[in-house]
Each structure stands twice: as C-alpha cells, then as structure tokens.
PDB file of C-alpha atoms and ligand atoms in Angstrom:
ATOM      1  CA  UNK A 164     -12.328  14.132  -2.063  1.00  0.00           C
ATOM      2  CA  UNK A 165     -13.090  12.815   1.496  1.00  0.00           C
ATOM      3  CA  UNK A 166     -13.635  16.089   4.088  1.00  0.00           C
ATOM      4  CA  UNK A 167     -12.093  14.220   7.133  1.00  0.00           C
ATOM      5  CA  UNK A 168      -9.346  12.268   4.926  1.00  0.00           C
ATOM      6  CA  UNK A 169      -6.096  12.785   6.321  1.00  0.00           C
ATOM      7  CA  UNK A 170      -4.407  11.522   2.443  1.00  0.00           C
ATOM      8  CA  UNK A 171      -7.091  14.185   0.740  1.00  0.00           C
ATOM      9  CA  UNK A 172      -5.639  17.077   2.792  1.00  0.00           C
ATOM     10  CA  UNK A 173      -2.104  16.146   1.893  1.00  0.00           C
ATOM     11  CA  UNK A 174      -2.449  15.774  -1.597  1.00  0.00           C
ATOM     12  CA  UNK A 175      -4.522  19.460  -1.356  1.00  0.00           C
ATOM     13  CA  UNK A 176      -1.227  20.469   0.128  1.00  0.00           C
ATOM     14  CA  UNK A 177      -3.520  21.856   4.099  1.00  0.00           C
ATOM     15  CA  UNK A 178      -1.793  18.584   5.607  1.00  0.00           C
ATOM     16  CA  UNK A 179       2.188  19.296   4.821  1.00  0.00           C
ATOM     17  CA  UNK A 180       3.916  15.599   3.973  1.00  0.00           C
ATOM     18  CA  UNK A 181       7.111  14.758   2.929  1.00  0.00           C
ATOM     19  CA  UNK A 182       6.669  14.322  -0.555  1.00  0.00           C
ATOM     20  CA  UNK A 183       8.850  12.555  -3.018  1.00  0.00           C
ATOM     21  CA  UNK A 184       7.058  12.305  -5.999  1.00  0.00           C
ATOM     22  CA  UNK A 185       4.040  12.976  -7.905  1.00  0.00           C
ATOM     23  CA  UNK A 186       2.340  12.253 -10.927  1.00  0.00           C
ATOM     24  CA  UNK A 187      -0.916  13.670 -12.763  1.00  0.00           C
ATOM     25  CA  UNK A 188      -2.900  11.114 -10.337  1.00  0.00           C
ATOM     26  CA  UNK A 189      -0.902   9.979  -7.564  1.00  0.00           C
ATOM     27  CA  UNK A 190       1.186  11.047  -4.521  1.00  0.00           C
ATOM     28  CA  UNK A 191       4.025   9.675  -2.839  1.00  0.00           C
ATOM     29  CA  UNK A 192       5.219  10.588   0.182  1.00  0.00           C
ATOM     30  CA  UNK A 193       7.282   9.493   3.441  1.00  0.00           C
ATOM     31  CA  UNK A 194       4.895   7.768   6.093  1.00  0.00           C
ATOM     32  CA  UNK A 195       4.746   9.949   9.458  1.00  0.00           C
ATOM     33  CA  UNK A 196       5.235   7.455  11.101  1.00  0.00           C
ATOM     34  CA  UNK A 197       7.976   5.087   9.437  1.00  0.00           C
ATOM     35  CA  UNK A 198       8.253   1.283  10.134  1.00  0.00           C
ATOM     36  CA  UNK A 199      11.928   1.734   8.918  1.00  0.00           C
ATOM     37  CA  UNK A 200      13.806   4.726   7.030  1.00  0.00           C
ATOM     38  CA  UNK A 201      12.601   5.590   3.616  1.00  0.00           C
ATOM     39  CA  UNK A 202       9.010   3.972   4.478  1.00  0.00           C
ATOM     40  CA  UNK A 203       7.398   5.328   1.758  1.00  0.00           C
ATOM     41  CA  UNK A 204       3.374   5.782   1.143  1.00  0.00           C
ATOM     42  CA  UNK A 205       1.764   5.966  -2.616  1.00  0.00           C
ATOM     43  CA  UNK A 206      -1.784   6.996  -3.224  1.00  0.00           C
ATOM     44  CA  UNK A 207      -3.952   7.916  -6.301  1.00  0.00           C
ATOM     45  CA  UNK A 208      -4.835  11.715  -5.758  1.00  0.00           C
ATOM     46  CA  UNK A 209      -8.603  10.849  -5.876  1.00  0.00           C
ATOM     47  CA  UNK A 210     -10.218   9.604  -2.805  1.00  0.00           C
ATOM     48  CA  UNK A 211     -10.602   5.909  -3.122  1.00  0.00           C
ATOM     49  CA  UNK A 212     -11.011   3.258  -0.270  1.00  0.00           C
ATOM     50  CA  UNK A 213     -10.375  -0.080  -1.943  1.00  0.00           C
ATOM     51  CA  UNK A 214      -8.398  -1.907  -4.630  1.00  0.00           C
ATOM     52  CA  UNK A 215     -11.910  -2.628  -5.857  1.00  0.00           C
ATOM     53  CA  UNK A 216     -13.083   1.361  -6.088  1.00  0.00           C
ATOM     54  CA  UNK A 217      -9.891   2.457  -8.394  1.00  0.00           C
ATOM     55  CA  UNK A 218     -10.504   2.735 -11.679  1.00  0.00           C
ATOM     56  CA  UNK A 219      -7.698   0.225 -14.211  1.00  0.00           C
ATOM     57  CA  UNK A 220      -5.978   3.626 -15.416  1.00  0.00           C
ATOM     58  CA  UNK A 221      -5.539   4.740 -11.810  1.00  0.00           C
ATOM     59  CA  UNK A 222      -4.531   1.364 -10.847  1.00  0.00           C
ATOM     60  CA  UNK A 223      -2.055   1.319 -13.507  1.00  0.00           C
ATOM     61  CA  UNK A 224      -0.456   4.951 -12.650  1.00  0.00           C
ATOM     62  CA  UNK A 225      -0.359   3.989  -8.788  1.00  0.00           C
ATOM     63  CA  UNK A 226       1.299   0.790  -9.750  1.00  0.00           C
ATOM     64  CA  UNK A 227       3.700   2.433 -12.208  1.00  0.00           C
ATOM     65  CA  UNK A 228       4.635   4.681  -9.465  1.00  0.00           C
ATOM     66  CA  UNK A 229       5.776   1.965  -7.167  1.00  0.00           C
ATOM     67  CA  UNK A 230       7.899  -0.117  -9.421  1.00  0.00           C
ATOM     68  CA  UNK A 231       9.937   3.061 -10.345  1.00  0.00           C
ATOM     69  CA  UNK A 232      10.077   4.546  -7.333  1.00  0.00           C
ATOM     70  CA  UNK A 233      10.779   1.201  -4.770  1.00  0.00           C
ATOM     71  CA  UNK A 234      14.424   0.720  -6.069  1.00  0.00           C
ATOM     72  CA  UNK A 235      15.220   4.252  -5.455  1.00  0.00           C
ATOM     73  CA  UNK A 236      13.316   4.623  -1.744  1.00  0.00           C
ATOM     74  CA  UNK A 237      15.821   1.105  -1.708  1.00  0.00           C
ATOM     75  CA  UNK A 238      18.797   2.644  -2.221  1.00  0.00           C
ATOM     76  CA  UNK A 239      19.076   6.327  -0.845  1.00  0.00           C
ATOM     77  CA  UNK A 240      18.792   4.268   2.642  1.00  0.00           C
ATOM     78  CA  UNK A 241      20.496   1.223   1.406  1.00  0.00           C
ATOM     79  CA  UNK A 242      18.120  -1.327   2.018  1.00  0.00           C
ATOM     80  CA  UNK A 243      18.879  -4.921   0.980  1.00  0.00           C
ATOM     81  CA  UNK A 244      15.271  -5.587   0.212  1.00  0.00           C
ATOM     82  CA  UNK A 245      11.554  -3.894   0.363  1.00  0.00           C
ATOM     83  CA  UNK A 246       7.963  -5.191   1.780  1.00  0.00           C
ATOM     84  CA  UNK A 247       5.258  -3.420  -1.110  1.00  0.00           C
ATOM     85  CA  UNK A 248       1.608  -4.275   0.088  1.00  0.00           C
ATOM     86  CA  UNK A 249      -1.234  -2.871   0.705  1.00  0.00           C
ATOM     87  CA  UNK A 250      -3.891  -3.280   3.831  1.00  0.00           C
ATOM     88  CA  UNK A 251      -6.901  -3.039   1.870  1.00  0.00           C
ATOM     89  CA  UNK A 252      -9.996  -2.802   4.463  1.00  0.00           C
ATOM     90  CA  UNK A 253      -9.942  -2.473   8.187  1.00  0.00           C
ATOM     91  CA  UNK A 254     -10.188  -5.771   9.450  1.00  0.00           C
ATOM     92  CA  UNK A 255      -6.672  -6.263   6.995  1.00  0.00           C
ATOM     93  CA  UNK A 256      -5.420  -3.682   9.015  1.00  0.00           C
ATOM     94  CA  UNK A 257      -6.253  -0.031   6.856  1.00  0.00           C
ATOM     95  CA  UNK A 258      -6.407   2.952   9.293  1.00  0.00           C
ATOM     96  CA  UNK A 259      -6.672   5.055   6.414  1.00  0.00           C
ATOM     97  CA  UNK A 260      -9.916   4.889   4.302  1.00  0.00           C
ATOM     98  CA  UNK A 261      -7.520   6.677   1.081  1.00  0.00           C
ATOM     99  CA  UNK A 262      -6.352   3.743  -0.717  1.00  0.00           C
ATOM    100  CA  UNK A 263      -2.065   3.634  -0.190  1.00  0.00           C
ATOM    101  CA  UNK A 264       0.858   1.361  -1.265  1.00  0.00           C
ATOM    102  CA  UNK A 265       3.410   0.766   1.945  1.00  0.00           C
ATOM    103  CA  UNK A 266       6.845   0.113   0.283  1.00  0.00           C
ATOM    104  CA  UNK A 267       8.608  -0.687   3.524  1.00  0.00           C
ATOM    105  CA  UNK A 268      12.644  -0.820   2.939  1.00  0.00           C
ATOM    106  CA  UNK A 269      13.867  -4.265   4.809  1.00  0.00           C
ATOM    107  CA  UNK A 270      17.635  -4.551   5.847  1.00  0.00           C
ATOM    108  CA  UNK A 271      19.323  -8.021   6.686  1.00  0.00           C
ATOM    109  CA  UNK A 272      18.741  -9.158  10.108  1.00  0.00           C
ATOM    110  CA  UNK A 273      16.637  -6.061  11.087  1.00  0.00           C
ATOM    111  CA  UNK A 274      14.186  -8.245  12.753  1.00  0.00           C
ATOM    112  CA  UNK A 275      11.098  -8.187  10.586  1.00  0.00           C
ATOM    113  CA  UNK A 276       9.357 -10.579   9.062  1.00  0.00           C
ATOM    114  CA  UNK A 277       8.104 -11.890   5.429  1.00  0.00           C
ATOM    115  CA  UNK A 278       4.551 -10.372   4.555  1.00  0.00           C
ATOM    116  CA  UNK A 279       3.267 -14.120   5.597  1.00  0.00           C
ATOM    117  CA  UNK A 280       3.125 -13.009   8.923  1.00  0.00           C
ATOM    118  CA  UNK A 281       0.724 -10.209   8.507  1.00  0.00           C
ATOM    119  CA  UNK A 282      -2.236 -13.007   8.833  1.00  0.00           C
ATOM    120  CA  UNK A 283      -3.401 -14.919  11.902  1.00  0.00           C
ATOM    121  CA  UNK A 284      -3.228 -18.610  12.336  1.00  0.00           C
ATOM    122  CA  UNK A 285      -2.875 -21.033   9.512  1.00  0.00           C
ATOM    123  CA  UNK A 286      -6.120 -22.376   8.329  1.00  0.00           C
ATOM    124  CA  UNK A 287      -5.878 -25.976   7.830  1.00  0.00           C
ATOM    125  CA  UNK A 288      -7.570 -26.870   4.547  1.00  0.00           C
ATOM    126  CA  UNK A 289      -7.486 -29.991   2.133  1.00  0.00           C
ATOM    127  CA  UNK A 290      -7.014 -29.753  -1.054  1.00  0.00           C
ATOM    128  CA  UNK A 291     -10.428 -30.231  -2.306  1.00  0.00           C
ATOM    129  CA  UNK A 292     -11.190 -27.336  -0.401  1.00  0.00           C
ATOM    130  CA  UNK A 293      -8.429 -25.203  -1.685  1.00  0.00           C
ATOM    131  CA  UNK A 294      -9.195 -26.027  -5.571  1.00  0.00           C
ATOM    132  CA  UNK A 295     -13.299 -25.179  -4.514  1.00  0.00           C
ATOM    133  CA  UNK A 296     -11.723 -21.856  -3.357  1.00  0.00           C
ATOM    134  CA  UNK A 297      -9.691 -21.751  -6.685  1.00  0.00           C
ATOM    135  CA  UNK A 298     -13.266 -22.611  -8.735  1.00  0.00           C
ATOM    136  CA  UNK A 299     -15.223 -19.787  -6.949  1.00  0.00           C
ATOM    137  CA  UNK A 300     -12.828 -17.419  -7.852  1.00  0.00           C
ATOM    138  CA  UNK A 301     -12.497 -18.095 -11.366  1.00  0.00           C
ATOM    139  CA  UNK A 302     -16.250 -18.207 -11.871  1.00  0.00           C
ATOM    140  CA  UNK A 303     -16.709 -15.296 -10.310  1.00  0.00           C
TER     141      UNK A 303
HETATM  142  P1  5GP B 617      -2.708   1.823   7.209  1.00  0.00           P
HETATM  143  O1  5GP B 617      -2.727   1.166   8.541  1.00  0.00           O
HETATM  144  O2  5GP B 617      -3.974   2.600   6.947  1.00  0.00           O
HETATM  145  O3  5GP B 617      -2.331   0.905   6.092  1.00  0.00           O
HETATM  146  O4  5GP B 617      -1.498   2.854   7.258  1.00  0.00           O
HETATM  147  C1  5GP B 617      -1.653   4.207   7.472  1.00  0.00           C
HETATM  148  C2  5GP B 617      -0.256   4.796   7.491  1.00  0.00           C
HETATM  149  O5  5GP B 617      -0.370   6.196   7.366  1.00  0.00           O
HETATM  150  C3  5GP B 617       0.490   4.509   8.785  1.00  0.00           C
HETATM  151  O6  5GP B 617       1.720   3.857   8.476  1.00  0.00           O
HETATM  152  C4  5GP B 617       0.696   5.885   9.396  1.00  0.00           C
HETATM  153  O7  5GP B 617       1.945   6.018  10.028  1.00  0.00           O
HETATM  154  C5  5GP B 617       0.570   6.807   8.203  1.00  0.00           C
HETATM  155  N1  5GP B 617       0.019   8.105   8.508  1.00  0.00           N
HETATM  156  C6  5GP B 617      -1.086   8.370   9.278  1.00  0.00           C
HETATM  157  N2  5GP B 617      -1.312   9.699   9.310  1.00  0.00           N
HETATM  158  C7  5GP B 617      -0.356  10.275   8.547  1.00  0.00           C
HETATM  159  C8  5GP B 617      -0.081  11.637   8.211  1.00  0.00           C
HETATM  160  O8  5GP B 617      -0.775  12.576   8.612  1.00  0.00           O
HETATM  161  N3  5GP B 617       0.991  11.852   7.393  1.00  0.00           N
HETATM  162  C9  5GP B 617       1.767  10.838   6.915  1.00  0.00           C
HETATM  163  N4  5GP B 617       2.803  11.156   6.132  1.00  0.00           N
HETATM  164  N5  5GP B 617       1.537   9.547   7.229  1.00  0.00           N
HETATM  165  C10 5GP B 617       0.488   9.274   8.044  1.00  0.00           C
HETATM  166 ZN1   ZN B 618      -8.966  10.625   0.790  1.00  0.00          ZN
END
C-alpha cells in the first residue's frame, strides 16, 4: 500500500469507485473519467507500479480478470469492439503509479483510433536493425 495512491484508497474502500468486480487480488472498477461508456479500469489490490513489479500469480489473476470481464463491459453498452492496454510508466503515458488495465469499449465510426496511434512518429529502421533489436531481447 502506497499512502498518496489514489487506486490504494479505492481498493481500501476511503476513495468510493464504481466497482464491478473483484477478486481475492484485484479490483475492477469504472474509470472516473471514461474515454467512452463502460471504460473500465483493473488493478491487482497490492500496490504495484509496473508490469515488471507484479508478481506471475498476480499477473495471471489481473489478466484472468480482463479476458472475462472485457466481453461483458462489451456488451452491457454494446460496443462493437474494445482497446485493452496498459500505459506502463510515465513517459508511456501512466498518471497513476498503481499498475491498471484500460479496457476501453470502441463503437464503429466513433472516431478513435487503433492502439498504433498511442506512439509518436514512426522510427525508420532497417532490418538489420530491427532483428539486432529482436537479438537483444532474446538474450536478455
Ligand atoms: P493512466 O493515465 O494512469 O493510465 O490512467 C489513469 C486513469 O485513472 C485515467 O483514465 C483517469 O480518468 C482514472 N482516474 C484517475 N483518478 C481516478 C479516481 O479517483 N477514480 C477513478 N475511478 N478513476 C480515476
Ligand atoms: Zn496503489
């Protein structure tokens, strides 16, 4: 538990949230502030910042918790699709230092866009560069 978390005072229930569903070790519950209806946010209970600070089991139950719950948050507003993701560190976009899943419900021709366009420009890389990226990471 963070003192100053926002996500660490709802889940202790002194922040009230609209929740809609919960699980031994994570929260879910409708953002404040919703990109479109039904935006939903997940979280593991436990105050974590990064993908890289939660434990595999917590992982896992956070995960598990968004593959049942997108097709519902999908259908009680009738959404033709969903955006699930994640801004994992600030300069990604993360206002909130408690780890959270967005599942965003899309709707045809509502204007958005594909989760491409959450990065800046292009980078214009060869391949060789690419597959050296590709190395790094698998010897890593
Ligand atoms: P981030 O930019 O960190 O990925 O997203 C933070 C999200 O949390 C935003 O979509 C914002 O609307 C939502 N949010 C911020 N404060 C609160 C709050 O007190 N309650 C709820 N339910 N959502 C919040
Ligand atoms: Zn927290």
């Amino acid at each position: 538990m963070s003192e100053e978390c926002i996500f660490c005072s709802i889940v202790d229930g002194d922040i009230p949230a609209r929740t809609v569903h919960e699980t031994d070790a994570a929260l879910a519950f409708l953002d404040a502030n919703p990109l479109a209806p039904g935006h939903t946010l997940v979280v593991p209970k436990a105050h974590h910042r990064q993908i890289e600070d939660l434990p595999a089991d917590l992982a896992q139950e956070v995960f598990d918790v968004v593959t049942e719950l997108t097709p519902h948050v999908r259908s009680v507003v009738d959404a033709d699709a969903a955006n699930v993701g994640l801004n994992d560190g600030e300069a990604a976009g993360q206002e909130v230092p408690h780890l959270h899943v967005h599942i965003v419900p899309r709707f045809e021709g509502d204007g958005g866009a594909p989760i491409h366009a959450v990065a800046g420009e292009r980078p214009d890389l060869t391949d060789d560069e690419i597959d050296a990226i590709a190395e790094s990471i698998r010897s890593e």
